[in-house]
Amino acid sequence: METFGIKALQLIFSLSILVLVHEFGHFIFSKLFKTRVEKFYLFFDPWFSLFKFKPKNSETEYGIGWLPLGGYCKISGMIDESLDKEQLAKPPQPYEFRSKPAWQRLLIMTAGVIFNFLLALVIYSMVLFHWGDSYVPLDKATYGMEYSETFHNIGFKDGDILLKADDVPLERFNEAVIRKLVEAKTVTVSRNGVDTVINMPGDMMERLLKDKKGFAGFRLPVEVEKVTAESARQAGLQPNDRIICIDGTPTPVYEDMATALYVSKGKTVPFEVERNSQIIELNIPVDTLGKIGIIRKVNPGQIYEAAKVQVKYGFWESFPAGIKSGISTLKGYVSDMKYVFTKEGAKSVGGFGAIGNMFPAVWNWQLFWERTAFLSIILAFMNILPIPALDGGHVLFLLVEVVTGRKPSDKFLERAQIVGMMILFAILIYANGNDLLRFFMK
């Protein structure tokens, strides 16, 4: 329950920032073109609001609603989700949205998307400035990778070191590399020191989405965090020992150790452990379940610390790097959208539960800001889609008006708004329904 609360708090905080910045984009451009803004709200306020105030001599009411599903900026004379027919039935006023030139209305409508994208670039830049960038080069991952069953089925083996995707060298392990791998025709790995080419099927992403087995992770040796069994303690096993051999079988990583323990269950067998750069032999009892009673370290000895590449950025240097990161993220997200229209891709679509699970179970400011930047790019992209009720729908009709010189009627825009809202509600119900199905099918 505590984990849920931390993730939920991060989600609400992140979305609040994104919504405020998005709506502020609409707000500031409306004010720039002397268009009246009647309400500026964080969260929605059907029936009542948690807080509201209207400064003296101001046209705008500011407030916080009780329904944390977004927010809005109500602009006079604009056909939006409020469907204010009474206002639209009156003659247009100079301060209304519908009275402004098409180019001004276009800028007002695109401002939210622009502000979200700019926010993402600023966050990426400041993350790089504050924390820098660090990674382990793939060719330095001497223990190789541990692959999922999906990748085993096409020829990968645990311990393979990733080298190339379609003859393009791979530098680090991240989402961009995973995307390159699943879309490649061939992947080259180093297997026992020999370059090996693996042919990739054309439906690799669909297989991943269907199997839900993940991809891979760095293989790590077994280093003892804590000795929990008295028998192992009496045998001489100590914290920080690295288990490298069991009964003559080398155990460079956990999977090897688990196999060797299973074979030796119920016996007392010789172990070789590395302690302070020395090899020590111990005779340790293995119980009938194939356990010796230890808790292993999550990141043993930071084994790749020496190989890790550390990149630091000055304040001004961080902006080109942050912009590059933001543009790369946007391109990757747009590229991934094609999978949404596949059977398995549609099943993977998630709602607020899936978004919440993007955040870590413990508060980490670097991860929080990285996830917020990513969500800001998603929000910008989704809002510019040409769906009525989204900014992109308004932009589409405005572009038609600019090209043809004819403005769509208020009745047409009103009906389009209703259709768009129905589409959005359907998507919202479907996405969150997927979350519920995944929850109950665990």
XYZ file of C-alpha atoms in Angstrom:
442
model
C 0.000 0.000 0.000
C 2.909 2.324 0.763
C 4.358 1.653 -2.702
C 0.997 2.502 -4.299
C 0.839 5.765 -2.330
C 4.339 6.852 -3.384
C 3.668 6.083 -7.044
C 0.264 7.804 -6.926
C 1.777 10.907 -5.311
C 4.488 11.104 -7.977
C 1.896 10.644 -10.741
C -0.389 13.404 -9.424
C 2.525 15.778 -8.826
C 3.955 15.117 -12.295
C 0.618 15.503 -14.094
C -0.111 18.687 -12.133
C 3.112 20.243 -13.422
C 2.383 19.158 -16.991
C -1.230 20.344 -16.950
C -0.328 23.731 -15.455
C 2.394 24.302 -18.065
C 0.126 23.161 -20.911
C -2.789 25.368 -19.904
C -0.449 28.266 -19.157
C 0.627 28.098 -22.804
C -2.987 28.643 -23.901
C -3.416 31.302 -21.202
C -0.358 33.405 -22.019
C -1.047 33.471 -25.760
C -4.693 34.322 -25.123
C -3.593 37.268 -23.010
C -1.010 38.225 -25.656
C -3.794 38.541 -28.237
C -6.222 40.211 -25.790
C -8.542 37.208 -25.685
C -10.528 36.829 -22.481
C -9.817 33.794 -20.290
C -12.783 33.113 -18.021
C -11.309 30.257 -15.945
C -7.879 28.756 -15.310
C -8.137 25.499 -13.349
C -5.872 22.709 -12.200
C -8.041 19.573 -12.189
C -11.685 19.522 -13.212
C -14.443 21.032 -11.091
C -17.838 19.498 -11.952
C -20.421 20.769 -9.430
C -17.849 22.313 -7.079
C -14.186 23.270 -6.676
C -11.745 22.822 -3.790
C -10.420 26.339 -4.130
C -11.083 29.380 -6.287
C -10.404 33.070 -6.355
C -10.828 35.958 -8.736
C -8.433 38.883 -8.291
C -9.891 42.359 -8.219
C -10.376 43.809 -11.718
C -9.466 40.440 -13.274
C -11.463 38.668 -15.981
C -10.168 35.260 -14.920
C -11.209 32.935 -12.101
C -8.367 30.745 -10.842
C -9.013 27.515 -9.009
C -8.331 23.879 -8.147
C -10.951 21.250 -8.951
C -11.539 17.991 -7.116
C -11.205 15.593 -10.068
C -7.454 15.082 -10.781
C -7.769 14.065 -14.428
C -6.301 17.177 -16.009
C -7.199 20.844 -16.035
C -8.496 23.512 -18.372
C -8.297 27.088 -19.559
C -11.778 28.345 -20.518
C -11.405 30.904 -23.284
C -14.340 33.171 -24.155
C -16.035 32.399 -27.473
C -14.305 29.075 -27.990
C -16.164 25.823 -28.581
C -14.592 23.489 -26.035
C -15.609 20.743 -23.598
C -17.860 23.168 -21.697
C -20.182 23.419 -24.754
C -21.364 26.837 -23.599
C -24.224 27.283 -26.081
C -25.612 30.333 -24.303
C -22.450 32.337 -24.893
C -22.130 31.187 -28.488
C -25.724 32.204 -29.220
C -24.801 35.846 -28.580
C -23.130 38.094 -31.175
C -19.323 37.679 -31.227
C -17.431 40.135 -29.021
C -14.002 41.627 -29.872
C -12.389 39.887 -26.862
C -13.655 36.423 -27.853
C -11.621 33.642 -29.408
C -13.980 33.343 -32.397
C -13.436 37.027 -33.246
C -9.663 36.757 -33.564
C -7.797 36.195 -36.854
C -7.127 32.563 -37.750
C -3.354 32.895 -37.213
C -3.876 34.144 -33.665
C -6.306 31.329 -32.887
C -3.805 28.866 -34.340
C -1.048 30.120 -32.036
C -3.355 30.032 -29.008
C -4.289 26.402 -29.742
C -0.741 25.177 -30.409
C 0.772 26.992 -27.417
C -0.058 24.208 -24.942
C 1.706 21.577 -27.029
C 4.683 23.873 -27.634
C 5.024 24.633 -23.920
C 4.905 20.921 -23.020
C 7.641 20.086 -25.511
C 9.787 23.007 -24.353
C 9.269 21.905 -20.742
C 10.550 18.423 -21.620
C 13.668 19.894 -23.240
C 14.346 22.086 -20.191
C 13.881 19.160 -17.776
C 16.170 16.872 -19.794
C 18.769 19.661 -19.890
C 18.605 20.333 -16.144
C 18.766 16.607 -15.324
C 21.970 16.371 -17.364
C 23.341 19.538 -15.750
C 22.619 18.351 -12.198
C 23.259 14.603 -12.418
C 25.212 14.254 -15.633
C 25.079 11.055 -17.633
C 26.619 7.680 -16.873
C 26.462 4.286 -18.520
C 28.338 1.030 -18.903
C 29.482 0.499 -22.523
C 27.985 -2.742 -23.807
C 31.342 -4.043 -24.981
C 32.644 -3.652 -21.409
C 29.880 -5.809 -19.905
C 32.216 -8.775 -19.485
C 29.550 -10.998 -17.902
C 27.255 -10.347 -20.851
C 23.493 -10.109 -20.677
C 20.768 -12.323 -19.284
C 17.998 -12.651 -21.898
C 14.305 -13.388 -21.669
C 12.715 -16.570 -22.996
C 11.450 -14.638 -26.021
C 15.028 -13.875 -27.056
C 16.278 -17.345 -26.162
C 13.750 -18.699 -28.668
C 15.386 -16.845 -31.569
C 18.970 -17.761 -30.735
C 20.277 -15.495 -27.967
C 22.146 -17.133 -25.091
C 22.798 -15.823 -21.602
C 26.257 -14.312 -21.547
C 26.070 -12.903 -25.078
C 27.556 -9.407 -25.301
C 25.620 -7.099 -27.640
C 27.812 -5.568 -30.326
C 25.844 -4.462 -33.410
C 22.360 -4.118 -34.862
C 22.468 -4.302 -38.679
C 26.222 -3.596 -38.537
C 25.624 -0.405 -36.507
C 27.703 -0.525 -33.271
C 25.697 -0.477 -30.030
C 27.077 1.764 -27.319
C 24.782 1.521 -24.291
C 21.788 -0.442 -23.069
C 18.649 1.722 -23.105
C 15.240 1.997 -24.774
C 16.749 3.321 -28.005
C 18.996 0.258 -28.260
C 16.112 -2.108 -27.566
C 14.184 -0.392 -30.373
C 17.165 -0.832 -32.723
C 17.456 -4.509 -31.807
C 13.809 -5.456 -32.348
C 13.691 -3.602 -35.669
C 17.018 -4.968 -36.954
C 17.388 -7.761 -39.486
C 20.518 -9.104 -37.792
C 22.174 -8.626 -34.405
C 25.841 -9.385 -33.774
C 26.897 -10.600 -30.319
C 30.161 -11.739 -28.813
C 29.706 -15.317 -27.578
C 32.680 -16.841 -25.763
C 34.892 -14.351 -27.552
C 33.538 -15.156 -31.024
C 31.354 -12.765 -33.041
C 28.019 -14.487 -33.726
C 25.257 -13.182 -36.020
C 21.619 -13.769 -35.015
C 18.826 -13.338 -37.572
C 15.935 -11.301 -36.181
C 12.297 -12.093 -37.137
C 10.222 -9.264 -38.591
C 7.610 -9.501 -35.815
C 10.011 -9.236 -32.874
C 8.189 -6.359 -31.177
C 4.855 -8.166 -31.473
C 6.439 -11.236 -29.845
C 7.735 -9.116 -26.977
C 4.339 -7.497 -26.444
C 2.613 -10.889 -26.558
C 4.999 -12.780 -24.278
C 5.453 -9.904 -21.794
C 8.779 -11.465 -20.783
C 10.863 -8.328 -21.130
C 14.184 -8.232 -22.952
C 17.443 -8.483 -21.041
C 19.554 -7.192 -18.199
C 23.204 -7.194 -17.205
C 24.420 -10.490 -15.762
C 25.998 -10.021 -12.353
C 28.159 -12.250 -10.151
C 26.895 -13.488 -6.798
C 28.167 -11.392 -3.907
C 26.894 -11.971 -0.380
C 24.993 -9.137 1.279
C 24.037 -11.087 4.417
C 24.481 -14.655 5.709
C 21.120 -15.773 7.126
C 21.784 -19.475 7.823
C 23.829 -20.483 10.875
C 25.251 -23.490 8.986
C 26.724 -21.233 6.282
C 28.023 -18.827 8.906
C 29.754 -21.632 10.811
C 31.241 -22.893 7.527
C 33.009 -19.532 7.261
C 30.900 -17.662 4.669
C 30.980 -13.906 5.227
C 29.318 -10.774 3.830
C 31.058 -9.399 0.707
C 32.256 -12.894 -0.311
C 31.846 -13.540 -4.033
C 30.855 -17.142 -4.850
C 32.821 -18.248 -7.915
C 32.698 -22.064 -7.847
C 30.521 -24.821 -6.333
C 31.710 -28.419 -6.251
C 34.015 -27.846 -9.200
C 31.409 -26.013 -11.280
C 32.254 -22.340 -12.076
C 29.470 -19.972 -10.985
C 30.263 -16.605 -12.583
C 26.622 -15.425 -12.288
C 23.491 -16.193 -10.288
C 21.930 -18.542 -12.839
C 25.026 -20.764 -12.723
C 24.990 -20.769 -8.919
C 21.297 -21.683 -8.793
C 21.872 -24.653 -11.116
C 24.897 -25.866 -9.141
C 22.991 -25.596 -5.840
C 20.055 -27.562 -7.242
C 22.412 -30.364 -8.262
C 24.037 -30.320 -4.801
C 20.875 -30.054 -2.660
C 21.000 -32.041 0.571
C 24.815 -32.271 0.493
C 27.792 -30.475 1.970
C 29.993 -29.470 -0.968
C 33.179 -27.432 -1.532
C 32.740 -23.759 -2.434
C 35.323 -21.339 -3.765
C 34.767 -17.729 -2.753
C 36.711 -14.596 -3.577
C 37.481 -12.483 -0.516
C 39.743 -9.429 -0.639
C 41.171 -10.642 -3.986
C 42.044 -14.044 -2.491
C 40.425 -17.417 -3.289
C 39.188 -19.277 -0.191
C 37.770 -22.802 -0.079
C 34.798 -23.541 2.213
C 32.606 -26.602 2.781
C 29.018 -25.346 2.989
C 25.827 -27.404 3.540
C 23.131 -27.059 0.849
C 19.595 -27.696 2.129
C 17.020 -29.906 0.430
C 15.590 -26.905 -1.436
C 18.943 -26.019 -2.977
C 19.604 -23.061 -0.673
C 22.547 -22.129 1.524
C 20.933 -19.205 3.368
C 22.230 -15.922 1.973
C 20.888 -12.616 0.718
C 22.827 -11.518 -2.367
C 23.673 -7.957 -3.271
C 21.584 -6.227 -5.926
C 24.644 -4.514 -7.423
C 27.568 -6.621 -6.205
C 30.652 -4.564 -5.606
C 29.589 -2.178 -8.362
C 31.543 -4.488 -10.663
C 31.254 -2.208 -13.691
C 32.210 0.947 -11.822
C 35.649 1.114 -13.451
C 34.142 0.614 -16.918
C 31.369 3.165 -16.410
C 31.482 6.245 -18.625
C 30.745 9.450 -16.690
C 29.746 12.551 -18.645
C 29.392 15.910 -16.898
C 27.735 18.949 -18.477
C 28.187 22.627 -17.765
C 25.065 24.790 -17.611
C 25.186 25.921 -21.245
C 26.475 22.550 -22.480
C 23.456 20.799 -20.994
C 20.963 22.484 -23.334
C 22.172 21.033 -26.680
C 22.412 17.612 -24.990
C 18.949 17.990 -23.438
C 17.433 19.071 -26.765
C 19.036 16.076 -28.482
C 17.652 13.761 -25.803
C 14.153 15.245 -26.074
C 14.045 15.017 -29.871
C 15.341 11.427 -29.737
C 12.651 10.522 -27.196
C 9.926 12.075 -29.356
C 11.134 10.229 -32.468
C 11.210 6.942 -30.571
C 7.719 7.439 -29.163
C 6.281 8.367 -32.563
C 7.990 5.322 -34.086
C 6.479 3.046 -31.413
C 2.965 4.314 -32.132
C 2.677 1.971 -35.122
C 2.563 -0.978 -32.734
C -0.576 0.396 -31.054
C -2.513 -0.640 -34.154
C -1.455 -4.281 -33.860
C -3.407 -6.832 -31.848
C -0.775 -7.182 -29.129
C 0.009 -3.481 -29.155
C -3.627 -2.579 -28.510
C -3.650 -4.953 -25.527
C -0.589 -3.218 -24.098
C -2.215 0.236 -24.055
C -2.525 1.414 -20.467
C -4.245 4.127 -18.481
C -3.410 5.861 -15.217
C -2.266 2.593 -13.624
C 0.305 1.972 -16.359
C 1.490 5.579 -16.199
C 1.788 5.387 -12.407
C 3.912 2.249 -12.692
C 6.457 4.231 -14.698
C 7.495 5.858 -11.430
C 9.758 4.060 -8.915
C 8.463 2.591 -5.642
C 10.780 4.885 -3.682
C 11.114 8.587 -4.294
C 14.025 9.377 -6.590
C 14.217 12.929 -7.888
C 16.284 12.100 -10.953
C 13.864 9.370 -12.068
C 10.891 11.576 -11.199
C 12.086 14.381 -13.475
C 13.074 11.981 -16.267
C 9.606 10.381 -16.177
C 7.972 13.822 -16.056
C 9.927 14.932 -19.136
C 8.887 11.762 -20.967
C 5.222 12.287 -20.017
C 5.456 15.903 -21.163
C 6.521 14.683 -24.618
C 3.682 12.136 -24.643
C 1.176 14.832 -23.635
C 2.436 17.158 -26.371
C 2.247 14.452 -29.032
C -1.166 13.117 -27.997
C -2.657 16.604 -27.823
C -1.573 17.499 -31.339
C -3.320 14.464 -32.853
C -6.118 15.631 -35.208
C -8.940 14.418 -32.979
C -11.820 16.829 -32.254
C -11.777 17.929 -28.582
C -7.971 17.808 -28.554
C -5.796 20.782 -29.489
C -4.919 18.965 -32.705
C -8.586 18.836 -33.716
C -8.911 22.609 -33.316
C -5.649 23.075 -35.223
C -6.919 20.884 -38.074
C -10.074 22.961 -38.524
C -8.050 26.178 -38.300
C -5.664 24.967 -41.013
C -8.656 24.129 -43.211
C -9.929 27.654 -42.605
C -6.545 29.191 -43.482
C -6.274 27.162 -46.701
C -9.871 27.521 -47.904
C -10.633 30.926 -46.440
C -13.906 29.512 -45.049
C -14.529 29.128 -41.325
C -16.479 25.998 -40.228
C -19.850 26.857 -38.678
C -20.299 26.881 -34.915
C -22.830 24.047 -35.251
C -20.277 21.883 -37.093
C -17.572 22.645 -34.506
C -20.007 21.868 -31.672
C -20.898 18.474 -33.160
C -17.229 17.710 -33.844
C -16.455 18.545 -30.220
C -19.096 16.079 -29.007
C -17.786 13.335 -31.313
C -14.228 14.003 -30.169
C -15.209 13.817 -26.506
C -16.930 10.489 -27.134
C -13.764 9.154 -28.813
C -11.602 10.332 -25.911
C -13.913 8.804 -23.304
C -13.875 5.514 -25.221
C -10.050 5.524 -25.311
C -9.923 6.421 -21.612
C -12.278 3.593 -20.671
C -10.408 1.092 -22.878
C -6.952 2.044 -21.563
C -7.956 1.945 -17.899
C -9.930 -1.256 -18.554
C -6.671 -2.822 -19.732
C -5.067 -1.757 -16.442
C -7.836 -3.481 -14.484
C -7.557 -6.661 -16.544
C -3.797 -6.793 -15.977
C -4.317 -6.220 -12.253
C -6.836 -9.025 -11.791
C -4.957 -11.441 -14.064
C -1.703 -11.233 -12.095
